[in-house]
XYZ file of C-alpha atoms in Angstrom:
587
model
C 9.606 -3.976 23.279
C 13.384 -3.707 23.097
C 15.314 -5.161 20.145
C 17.317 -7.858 21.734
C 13.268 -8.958 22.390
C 12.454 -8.913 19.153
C 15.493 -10.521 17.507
C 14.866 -13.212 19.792
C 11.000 -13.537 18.735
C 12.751 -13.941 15.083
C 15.451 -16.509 16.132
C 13.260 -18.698 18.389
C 13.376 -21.434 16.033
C 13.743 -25.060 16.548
C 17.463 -24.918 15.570
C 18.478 -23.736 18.743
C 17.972 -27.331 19.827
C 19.124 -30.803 18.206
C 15.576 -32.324 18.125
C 12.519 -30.377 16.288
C 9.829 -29.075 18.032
C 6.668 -30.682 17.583
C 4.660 -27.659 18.103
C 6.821 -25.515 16.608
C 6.298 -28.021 13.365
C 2.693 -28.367 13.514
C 2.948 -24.081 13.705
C 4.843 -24.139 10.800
C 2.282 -26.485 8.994
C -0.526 -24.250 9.969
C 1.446 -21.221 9.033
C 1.602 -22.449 5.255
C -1.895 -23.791 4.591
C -3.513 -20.832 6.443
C -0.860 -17.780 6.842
C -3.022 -15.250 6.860
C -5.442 -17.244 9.905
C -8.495 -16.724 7.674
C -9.616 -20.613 8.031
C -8.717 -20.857 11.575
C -10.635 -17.324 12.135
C -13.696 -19.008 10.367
C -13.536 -21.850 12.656
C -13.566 -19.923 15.657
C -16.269 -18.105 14.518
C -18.438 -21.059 13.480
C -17.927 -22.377 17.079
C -18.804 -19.191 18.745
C -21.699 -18.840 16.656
C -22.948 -22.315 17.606
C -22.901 -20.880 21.304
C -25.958 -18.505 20.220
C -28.446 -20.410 18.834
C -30.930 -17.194 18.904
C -28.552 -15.769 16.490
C -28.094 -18.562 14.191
C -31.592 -19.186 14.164
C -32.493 -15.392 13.588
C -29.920 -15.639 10.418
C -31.331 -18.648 9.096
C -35.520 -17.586 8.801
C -33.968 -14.394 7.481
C -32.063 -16.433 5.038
C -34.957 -18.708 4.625
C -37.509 -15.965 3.777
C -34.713 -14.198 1.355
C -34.423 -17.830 -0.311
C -38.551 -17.942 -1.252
C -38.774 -14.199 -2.510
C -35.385 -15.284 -4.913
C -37.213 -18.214 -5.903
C -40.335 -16.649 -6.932
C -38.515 -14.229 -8.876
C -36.124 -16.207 -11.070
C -39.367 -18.108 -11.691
C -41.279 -15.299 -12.863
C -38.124 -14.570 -15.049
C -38.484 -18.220 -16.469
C -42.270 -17.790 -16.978
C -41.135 -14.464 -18.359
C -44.140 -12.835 -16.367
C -41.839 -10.131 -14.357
C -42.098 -7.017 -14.137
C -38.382 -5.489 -15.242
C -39.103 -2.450 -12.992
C -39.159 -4.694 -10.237
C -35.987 -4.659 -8.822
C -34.255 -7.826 -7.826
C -34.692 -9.105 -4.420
C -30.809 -8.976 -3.498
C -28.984 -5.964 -4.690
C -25.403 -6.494 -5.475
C -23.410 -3.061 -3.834
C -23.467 0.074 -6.366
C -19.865 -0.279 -6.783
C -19.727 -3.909 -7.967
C -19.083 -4.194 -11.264
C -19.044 -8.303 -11.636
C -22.926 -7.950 -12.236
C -22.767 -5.823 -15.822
C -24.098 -8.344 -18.699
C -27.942 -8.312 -19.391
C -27.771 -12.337 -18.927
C -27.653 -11.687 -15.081
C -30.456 -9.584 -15.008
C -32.403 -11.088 -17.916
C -31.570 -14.748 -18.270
C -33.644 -17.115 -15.663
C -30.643 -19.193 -14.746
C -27.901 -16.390 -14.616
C -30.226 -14.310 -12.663
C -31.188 -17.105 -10.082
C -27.275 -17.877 -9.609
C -26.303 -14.683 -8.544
C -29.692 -14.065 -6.739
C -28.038 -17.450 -4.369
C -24.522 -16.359 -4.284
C -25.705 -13.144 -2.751
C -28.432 -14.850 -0.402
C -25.479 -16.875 0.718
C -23.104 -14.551 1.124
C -25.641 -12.655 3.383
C -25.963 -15.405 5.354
C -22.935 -15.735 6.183
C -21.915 -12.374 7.507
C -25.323 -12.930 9.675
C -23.893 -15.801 11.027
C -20.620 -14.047 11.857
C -22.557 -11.053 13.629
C -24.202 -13.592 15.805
C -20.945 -15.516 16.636
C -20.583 -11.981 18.366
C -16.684 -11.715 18.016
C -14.876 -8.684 19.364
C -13.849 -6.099 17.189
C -10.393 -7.516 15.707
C -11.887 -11.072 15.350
C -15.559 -9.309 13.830
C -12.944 -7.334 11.037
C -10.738 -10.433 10.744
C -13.851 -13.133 10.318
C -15.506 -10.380 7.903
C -12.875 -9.956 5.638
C -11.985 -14.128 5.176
C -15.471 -14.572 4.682
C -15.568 -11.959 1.823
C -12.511 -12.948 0.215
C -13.472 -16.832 0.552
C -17.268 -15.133 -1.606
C -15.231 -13.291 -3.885
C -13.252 -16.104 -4.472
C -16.258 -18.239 -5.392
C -17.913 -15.825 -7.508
C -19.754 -17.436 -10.147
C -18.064 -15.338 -12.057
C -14.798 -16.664 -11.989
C -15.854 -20.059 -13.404
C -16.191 -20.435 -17.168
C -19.455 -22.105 -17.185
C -21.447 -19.445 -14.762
C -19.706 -16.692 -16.480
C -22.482 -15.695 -19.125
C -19.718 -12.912 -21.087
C -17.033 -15.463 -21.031
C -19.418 -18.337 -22.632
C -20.571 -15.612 -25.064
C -16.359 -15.286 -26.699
C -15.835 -18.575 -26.515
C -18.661 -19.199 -28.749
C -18.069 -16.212 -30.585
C -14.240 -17.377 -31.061
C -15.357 -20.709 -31.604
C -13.164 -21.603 -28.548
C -9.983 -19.703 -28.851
C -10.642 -17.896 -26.068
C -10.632 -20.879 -23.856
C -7.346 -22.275 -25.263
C -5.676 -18.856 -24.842
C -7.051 -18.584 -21.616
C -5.594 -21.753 -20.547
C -2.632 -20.944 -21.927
C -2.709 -18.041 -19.869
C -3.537 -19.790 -16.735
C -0.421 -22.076 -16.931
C 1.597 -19.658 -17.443
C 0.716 -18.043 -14.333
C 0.941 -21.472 -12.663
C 4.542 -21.942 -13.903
C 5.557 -18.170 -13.381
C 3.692 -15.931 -10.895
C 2.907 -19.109 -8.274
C -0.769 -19.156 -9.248
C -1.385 -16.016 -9.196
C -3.227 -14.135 -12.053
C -0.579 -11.313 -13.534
C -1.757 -8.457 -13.253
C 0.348 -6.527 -15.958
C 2.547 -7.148 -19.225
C 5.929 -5.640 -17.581
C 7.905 -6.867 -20.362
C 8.194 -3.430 -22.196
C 9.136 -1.643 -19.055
C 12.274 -1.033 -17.487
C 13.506 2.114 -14.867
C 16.012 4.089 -16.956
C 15.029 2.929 -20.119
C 11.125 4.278 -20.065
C 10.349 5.352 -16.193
C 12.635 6.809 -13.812
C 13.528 9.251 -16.435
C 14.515 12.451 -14.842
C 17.792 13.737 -15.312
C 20.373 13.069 -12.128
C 23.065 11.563 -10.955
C 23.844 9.049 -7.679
C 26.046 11.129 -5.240
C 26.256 8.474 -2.771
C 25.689 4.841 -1.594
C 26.017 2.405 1.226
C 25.003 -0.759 2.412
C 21.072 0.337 2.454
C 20.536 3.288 0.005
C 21.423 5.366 -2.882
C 20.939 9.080 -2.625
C 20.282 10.228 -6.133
C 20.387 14.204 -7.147
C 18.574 15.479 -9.605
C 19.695 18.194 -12.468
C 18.173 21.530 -12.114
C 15.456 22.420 -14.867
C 15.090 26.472 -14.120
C 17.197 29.438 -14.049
C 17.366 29.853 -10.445
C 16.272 27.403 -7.846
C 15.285 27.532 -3.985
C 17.982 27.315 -1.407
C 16.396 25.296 0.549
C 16.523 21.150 -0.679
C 14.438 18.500 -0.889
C 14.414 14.927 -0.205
C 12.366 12.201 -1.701
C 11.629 9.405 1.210
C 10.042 6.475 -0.605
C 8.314 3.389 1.432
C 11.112 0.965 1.999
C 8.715 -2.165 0.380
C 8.608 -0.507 -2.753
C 11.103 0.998 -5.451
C 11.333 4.857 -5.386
C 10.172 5.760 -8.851
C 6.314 5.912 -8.386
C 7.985 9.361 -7.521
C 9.130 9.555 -10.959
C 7.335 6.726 -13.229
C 7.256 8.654 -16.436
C 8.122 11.762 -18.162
C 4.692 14.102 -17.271
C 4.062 11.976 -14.789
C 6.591 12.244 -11.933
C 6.079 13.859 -9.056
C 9.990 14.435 -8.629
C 10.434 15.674 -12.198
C 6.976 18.372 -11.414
C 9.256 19.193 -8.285
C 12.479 20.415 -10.104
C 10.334 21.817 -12.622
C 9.309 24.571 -10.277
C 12.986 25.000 -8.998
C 13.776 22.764 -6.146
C 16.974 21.099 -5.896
C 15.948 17.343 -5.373
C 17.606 14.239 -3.990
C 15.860 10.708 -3.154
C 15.996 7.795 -1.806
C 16.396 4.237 -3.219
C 16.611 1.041 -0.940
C 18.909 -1.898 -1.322
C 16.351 -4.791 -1.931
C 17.364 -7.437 1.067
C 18.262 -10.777 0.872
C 19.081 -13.298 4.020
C 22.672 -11.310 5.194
C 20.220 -8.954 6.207
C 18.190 -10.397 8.598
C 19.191 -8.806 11.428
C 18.603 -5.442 10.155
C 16.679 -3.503 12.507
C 14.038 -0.608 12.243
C 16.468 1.417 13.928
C 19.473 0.802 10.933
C 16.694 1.950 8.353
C 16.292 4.944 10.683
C 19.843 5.809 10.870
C 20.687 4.543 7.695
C 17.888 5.772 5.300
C 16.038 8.802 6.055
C 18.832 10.438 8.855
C 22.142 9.445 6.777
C 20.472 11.122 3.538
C 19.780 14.225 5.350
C 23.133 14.544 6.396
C 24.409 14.221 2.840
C 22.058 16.736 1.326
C 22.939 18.716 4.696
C 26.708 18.516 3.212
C 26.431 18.575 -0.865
C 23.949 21.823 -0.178
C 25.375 23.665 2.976
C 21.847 24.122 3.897
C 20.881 23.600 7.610
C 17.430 22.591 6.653
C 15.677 20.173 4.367
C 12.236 19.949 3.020
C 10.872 15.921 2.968
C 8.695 14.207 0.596
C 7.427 11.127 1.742
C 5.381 8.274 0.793
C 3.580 5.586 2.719
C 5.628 3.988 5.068
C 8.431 6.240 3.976
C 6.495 8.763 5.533
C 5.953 6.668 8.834
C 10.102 6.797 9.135
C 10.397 10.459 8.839
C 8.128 11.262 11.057
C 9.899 8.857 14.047
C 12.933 11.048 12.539
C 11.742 14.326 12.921
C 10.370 13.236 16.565
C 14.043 11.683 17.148
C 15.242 14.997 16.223
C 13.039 16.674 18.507
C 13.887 14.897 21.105
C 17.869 14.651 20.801
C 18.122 18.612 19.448
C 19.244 17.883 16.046
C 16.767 18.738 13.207
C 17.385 18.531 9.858
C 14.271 18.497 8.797
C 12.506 21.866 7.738
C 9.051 20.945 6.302
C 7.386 17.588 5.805
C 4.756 15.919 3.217
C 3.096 13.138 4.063
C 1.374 11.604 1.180
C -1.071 8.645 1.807
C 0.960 7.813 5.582
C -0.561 6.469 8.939
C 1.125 7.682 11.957
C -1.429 6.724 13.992
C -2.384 2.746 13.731
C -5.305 2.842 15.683
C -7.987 2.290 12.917
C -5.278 0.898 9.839
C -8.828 0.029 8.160
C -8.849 -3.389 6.218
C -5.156 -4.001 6.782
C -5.417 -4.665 10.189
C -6.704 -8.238 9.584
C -3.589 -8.861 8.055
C -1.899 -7.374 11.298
C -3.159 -9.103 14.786
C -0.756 -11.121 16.791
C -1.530 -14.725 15.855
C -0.433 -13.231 12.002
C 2.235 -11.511 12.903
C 3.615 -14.288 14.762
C 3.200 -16.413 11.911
C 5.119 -14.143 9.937
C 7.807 -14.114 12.334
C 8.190 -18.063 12.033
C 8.276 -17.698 8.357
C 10.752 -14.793 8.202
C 12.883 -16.668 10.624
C 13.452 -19.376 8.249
C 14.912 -17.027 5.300
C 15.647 -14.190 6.791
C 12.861 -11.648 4.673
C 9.595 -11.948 3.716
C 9.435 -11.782 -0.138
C 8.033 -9.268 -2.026
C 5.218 -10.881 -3.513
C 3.775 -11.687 -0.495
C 3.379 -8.027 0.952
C 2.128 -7.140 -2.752
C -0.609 -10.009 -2.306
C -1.547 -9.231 0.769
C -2.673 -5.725 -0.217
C -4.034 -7.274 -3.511
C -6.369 -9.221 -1.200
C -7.913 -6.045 0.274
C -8.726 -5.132 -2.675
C -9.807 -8.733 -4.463
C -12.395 -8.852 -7.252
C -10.366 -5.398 -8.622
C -6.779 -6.836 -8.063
C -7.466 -10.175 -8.382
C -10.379 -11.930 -9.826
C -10.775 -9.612 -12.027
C -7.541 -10.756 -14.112
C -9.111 -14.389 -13.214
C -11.733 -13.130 -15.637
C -10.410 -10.875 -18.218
C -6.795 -13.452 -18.521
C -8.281 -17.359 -17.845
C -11.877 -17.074 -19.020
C -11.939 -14.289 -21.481
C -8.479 -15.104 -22.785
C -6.948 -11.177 -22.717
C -3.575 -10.527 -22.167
C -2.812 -8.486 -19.370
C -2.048 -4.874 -19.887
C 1.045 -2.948 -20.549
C 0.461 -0.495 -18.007
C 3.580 1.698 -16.320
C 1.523 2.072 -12.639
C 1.179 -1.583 -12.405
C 4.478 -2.786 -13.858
C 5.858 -0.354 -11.013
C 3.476 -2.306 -8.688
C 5.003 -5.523 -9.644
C 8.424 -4.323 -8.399
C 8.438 -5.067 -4.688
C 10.916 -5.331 -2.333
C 11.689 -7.754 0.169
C 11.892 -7.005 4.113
C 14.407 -7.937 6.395
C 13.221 -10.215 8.896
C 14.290 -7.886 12.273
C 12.588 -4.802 10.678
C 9.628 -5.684 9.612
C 9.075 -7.830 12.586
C 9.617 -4.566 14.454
C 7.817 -2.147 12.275
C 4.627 -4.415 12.735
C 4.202 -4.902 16.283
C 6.006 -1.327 17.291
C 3.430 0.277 14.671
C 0.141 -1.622 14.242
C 0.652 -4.176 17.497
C 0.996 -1.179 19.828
C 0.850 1.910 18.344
C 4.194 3.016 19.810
C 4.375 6.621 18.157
C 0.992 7.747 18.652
C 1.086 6.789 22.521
C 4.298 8.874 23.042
C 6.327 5.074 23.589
C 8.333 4.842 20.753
C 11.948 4.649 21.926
C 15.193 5.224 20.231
C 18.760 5.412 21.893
C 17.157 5.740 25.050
C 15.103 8.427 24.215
C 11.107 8.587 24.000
C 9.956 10.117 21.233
C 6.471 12.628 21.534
C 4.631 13.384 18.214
C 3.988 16.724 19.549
C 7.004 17.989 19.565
C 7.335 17.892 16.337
C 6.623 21.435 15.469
C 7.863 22.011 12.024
C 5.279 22.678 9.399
C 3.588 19.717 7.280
C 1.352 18.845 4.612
C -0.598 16.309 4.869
C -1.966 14.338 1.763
C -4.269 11.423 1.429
C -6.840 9.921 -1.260
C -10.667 9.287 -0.412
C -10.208 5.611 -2.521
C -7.090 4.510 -0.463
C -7.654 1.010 0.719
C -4.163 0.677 1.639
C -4.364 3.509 4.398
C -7.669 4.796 4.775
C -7.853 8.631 3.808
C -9.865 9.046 7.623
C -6.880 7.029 9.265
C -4.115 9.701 7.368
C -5.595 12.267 8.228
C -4.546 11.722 12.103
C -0.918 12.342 11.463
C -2.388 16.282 10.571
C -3.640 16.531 14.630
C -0.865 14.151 15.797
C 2.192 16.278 15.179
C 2.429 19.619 16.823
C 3.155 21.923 13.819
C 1.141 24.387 11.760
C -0.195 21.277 9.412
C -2.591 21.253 6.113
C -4.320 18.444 5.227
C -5.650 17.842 1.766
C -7.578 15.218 0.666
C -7.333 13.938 -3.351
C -9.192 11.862 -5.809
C -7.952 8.129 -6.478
C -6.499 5.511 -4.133
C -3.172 4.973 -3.021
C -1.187 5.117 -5.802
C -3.044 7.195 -8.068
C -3.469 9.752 -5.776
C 0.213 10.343 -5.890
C 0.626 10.281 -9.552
C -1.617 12.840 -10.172
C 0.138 14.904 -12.454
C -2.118 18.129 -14.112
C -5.412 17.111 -16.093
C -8.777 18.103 -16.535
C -10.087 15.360 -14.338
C -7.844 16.187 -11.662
C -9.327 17.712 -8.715
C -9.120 17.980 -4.736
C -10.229 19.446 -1.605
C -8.725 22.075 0.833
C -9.554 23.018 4.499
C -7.730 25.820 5.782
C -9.113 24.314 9.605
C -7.490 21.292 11.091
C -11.148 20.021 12.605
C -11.217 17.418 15.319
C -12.343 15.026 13.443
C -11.489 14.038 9.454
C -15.928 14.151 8.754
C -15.966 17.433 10.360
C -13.007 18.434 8.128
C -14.441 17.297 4.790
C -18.203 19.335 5.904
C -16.238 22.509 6.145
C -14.270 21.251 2.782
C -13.881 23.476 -0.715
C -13.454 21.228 -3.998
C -10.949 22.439 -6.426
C -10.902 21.085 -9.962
C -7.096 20.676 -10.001
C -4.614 18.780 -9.122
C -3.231 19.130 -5.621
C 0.304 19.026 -7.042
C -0.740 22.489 -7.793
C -1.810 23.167 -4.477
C 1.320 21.271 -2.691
C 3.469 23.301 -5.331
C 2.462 26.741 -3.696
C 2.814 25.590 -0.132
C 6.121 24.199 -0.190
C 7.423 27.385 -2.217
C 6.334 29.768 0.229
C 8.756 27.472 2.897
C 11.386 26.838 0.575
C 13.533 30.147 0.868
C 14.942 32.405 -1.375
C 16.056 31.769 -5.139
C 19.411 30.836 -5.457
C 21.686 30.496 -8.522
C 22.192 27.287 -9.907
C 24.629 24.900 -8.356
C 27.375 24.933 -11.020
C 27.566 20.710 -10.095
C 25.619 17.892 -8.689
C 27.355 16.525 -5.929
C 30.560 17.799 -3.625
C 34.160 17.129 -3.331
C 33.134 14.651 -0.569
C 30.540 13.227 -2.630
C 31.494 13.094 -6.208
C 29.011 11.913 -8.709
C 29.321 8.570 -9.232
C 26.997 7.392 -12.244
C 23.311 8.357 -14.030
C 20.227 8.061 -12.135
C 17.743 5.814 -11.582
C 21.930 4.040 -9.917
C 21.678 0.377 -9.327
C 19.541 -0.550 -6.449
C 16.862 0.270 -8.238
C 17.512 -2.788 -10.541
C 19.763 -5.174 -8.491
C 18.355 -8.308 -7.557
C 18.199 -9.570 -3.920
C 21.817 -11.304 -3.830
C 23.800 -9.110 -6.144
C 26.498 -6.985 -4.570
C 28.029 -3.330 -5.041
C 30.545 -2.152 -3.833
C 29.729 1.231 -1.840
């Protein structure tokens, strides 16, 4: 799809014409009761599933004969005549950790509540399999039903949570006046939303984004910050920190002893990264192609200049590492390679299976979004951040609903998640682009990504990477990473870690760090992980060894940061990294 396309998807709205669309309206009204098309997926599926009446029917006696066994058992609990080896007839999953207080499992009326929340829930996702949806509708209809469950948890209401009934009687109510307190503060402040974190305390270049450097240059879009060295001598060749573009750099370098950036110089690489203007409305028209040119590409060429090195070595996170990868397959294709070695940490190349995400990614969404983004030009931060809250909700969500509202806690004061509550916006244009070019169609992995005329193959890209993903990511799944090892053509390494997909970066050197190495790139990522060895380290030691043996010679020290061209121009973490959207700097 060519640009002019797309930037007219973004601008088709009803003020190219003096009277309002009705349809376009009504869209609009859909768009912000149900943005996400959960409701309007459930519908479809309830009407499909009426179609089958075999399948409803076969839900229902399986329902029906789940309901009598739960019955009989909360009323042996009542008559206190069961057996506690007996397990319960519904098993919540092994990893759900809503269930913990002895009241559900001992109390007659707790135990009979979540004995019928799970029945139900079962039901339901038997009466979705019979509406027998295709796959994106099945994955779409699945995961509204489960967040719509979650959602209802008895264990998000005061009165049906047995722990939170126990501290307000304990507190003699306090608990429930703090955590209604709580509650409207989140109504007034985060739009309804629990908070997640206590990000008062925390501030980049005050306590995170600590490492020692200066910003050597700035436009419209980025900073390039380089950082001082920390060893004697350090390798000739450079590297360049590529963050995503929807988030601020420093979960590269949250925290003294925990930066990845700061680990870097610390074994002698002269480092530069990355950090994104955070968009506003002038920006709308920004297209994936100006990041392209203007991010990843016009930072290589500085480094290129400050360093007089030909190559560059590229860190890159996320979606940052999507971008560099169309760059290094751009530069493959036109003859002009910066790029000498890439790392890929927790990046899909390859959208064919984005895992949970991709309900949050079919067309009737995505056009949504575009009718939404249309109006102010970006979509905001907190809606991308909610969004991949949602995949993960009774952690990211409802579990604050808990511990803040009904239990009265403040939230943490935690450095990971006050970085998490620094989003960026995303112009309108790009991210339009980047969603339908990447998870619509899968441009890059079907050799149909085009840039100035040019097609870009993933196989041509023949420069060495490393390839880094966590087995917890539900952001990009670890199985779903571990494609961009087979998609590009170089001599890769793919290495799987511990965590999920933020935690698996900052995963500095402990004794609970630990990870797992296959010298074979296997067709498949399950026949990888058979032939896998665990290591009870971090794979920043690992990652440390590999990009040292492709990093050159040791150098002397630069004697400055910076060039004549590109002087220094003040102390790292710079201002993007702190501007908000509609504040202006001069470049």
């Amino acid at each position: 799809m060519s640009d002019d396309v797309e930037a007219g998807s973004i601008g088709a709205t009803a003020g190219e014409s003096d009277v309002l669309d009705p349809n376009w309206v009504g869209d609009q009204i859909l768009d912000s009761l149900d943005p996400v098309y959960f409701a309007r997926t459930l519908v479809n599926a309830g009407m499909k599933a009426a179609s089958n009446p075999v399948g409803v029917s076969t839900a229902l006696l399986k329902a029906a004969a789940g309901a009598m066994k739960v019955g009989a058992a909360t009323m042996a609990k009542a008559a206190k005549t069961a057996d506690p080896d007996v397990p319960a007839p519904i098993q919540p999953q092994p990893k759900d950790h809503r269930w913990t207080s002895e009241a559900w499992h001992n109390s007659p009326y707790f135990f009979g509540l979540q004995q019928t929340y799970l029945l139900t829930r079962n039901l339901a996702d038997d009466l979705i399999d019979a509406a027998n949806l295709d796959e994106a509708e099945l994955r779409k209809a699945k995961f509204a039903a489960s967040f719509a469950f979650d959602a209802l948890a008895p264990t998000n209401m005061l009165l049906t949570n047995p722990d939170a009934l126990a501290k307000a009687a304990a507190t003699g109510g306090a608990s429930v006046v703090k955590g209604a307190a709580n509650m409207l503060h989140d109504l007034r402040h985060n739009d309804g939303w629990p908070s997640k974190v206590d990000d008062s305390g925390f501030e980049p270049g005050l306590n995170m984004a600590l490492t020692p450097g200066k910003v050597v240059y700035r436009s419209d879009l980025i900073e390039l910050m380089q950082y001082e060295p920390q060893t004697e001598r350090v390798y000739e060749t450079p590297m360049l920190f590529c963050p995503p573009w929807i988030n601020k750099y420093y979960i590269m370098d949250l925290a003294p002893q925990k930066s990845l950036i700061e680990w870097a110089v610390q074994q002698g690489h002269t480092c530069f990264t990355i950090s994104y203007r955070n968009p506003d409305e002038s920006m709308r028209d920004t297209s994936f192609e100006d990041y392209l040119r203007q991010g990843p590409l016009d930072a290589l060429r500085v480094v290129q200049e400050i360093t007089g090195q030909e190559k560059v070595n590229t860190v890159n996170v996320c979606l940052g590492g999507t971008l560099t990868a169309i760059a290094m397959a751009y530069g493959a294709a036109t003859g002009k390679q910066p790029v000498g070695t890439a790392t890929f940490l927790n990046t899909l190349t390859d959208f064919s299976d984005p895992g949970v995400l991709g309900a949050f990614t079919d067309e009737p969404t995505v056009v949504g979004l575009e009718r939404k983004m249309a109006d102010q030009g970006y979509l905001e931060a907190s809606e991308m951040a909610r969004t991949f809250d949602a995949i993960r909700a009774n952690d990211l969500i409802f579990q604050y609903v808990v511990n803040n509202w009904l239990l009265g806690e403040d939230p943490p004061a935690f450095d990971l998640l006050a970085w998490n509550n620094d989003s960026t916006r995303m112009p309108a244009h790009m991210h339009s682009s980047y969603l339908r070019r990447c998870y619509l169609e899968n441009q890059f992995a079907n050799d149909a990504f085009e840039v100035d005329g040019a097609i870009l193959r993933p196989a041509d890209v023949k420069q060495d990477s490393y390839v880094l993903s966590a087995i917890d990511d539900h952001i990009v799944p670890w199985t779903a990473a571990y494609r961009t090892a087979t998609l590009l053509g170089g001599h890769n390494r793919f290495v799987l870690s511990t965590s999920g997909h933020i935690a698996g970066i900052v995963n500095p050197p402990s004794p609970k760090a630990r990870h797992w190495t296959n010298d074979q790139i296997a067709e498949t990522p399950e026949q990888w992980l058979e032939g896998a060895q665990q290591h009870q380290q971090t794979w920043w030691e690992d990652w440390a060894q590999w990009i040292g043996e492709r990093a050159g010679k040791k150098v002397k020290v630069p004697k400055r940061l910076g060039s004549e061209t590109y002087t220094p121009m003040e102390d790292a973490p710079g201002l993007y990294v702190n501007m908000r959207p509609g504040d202006t700097v001069s470049a």
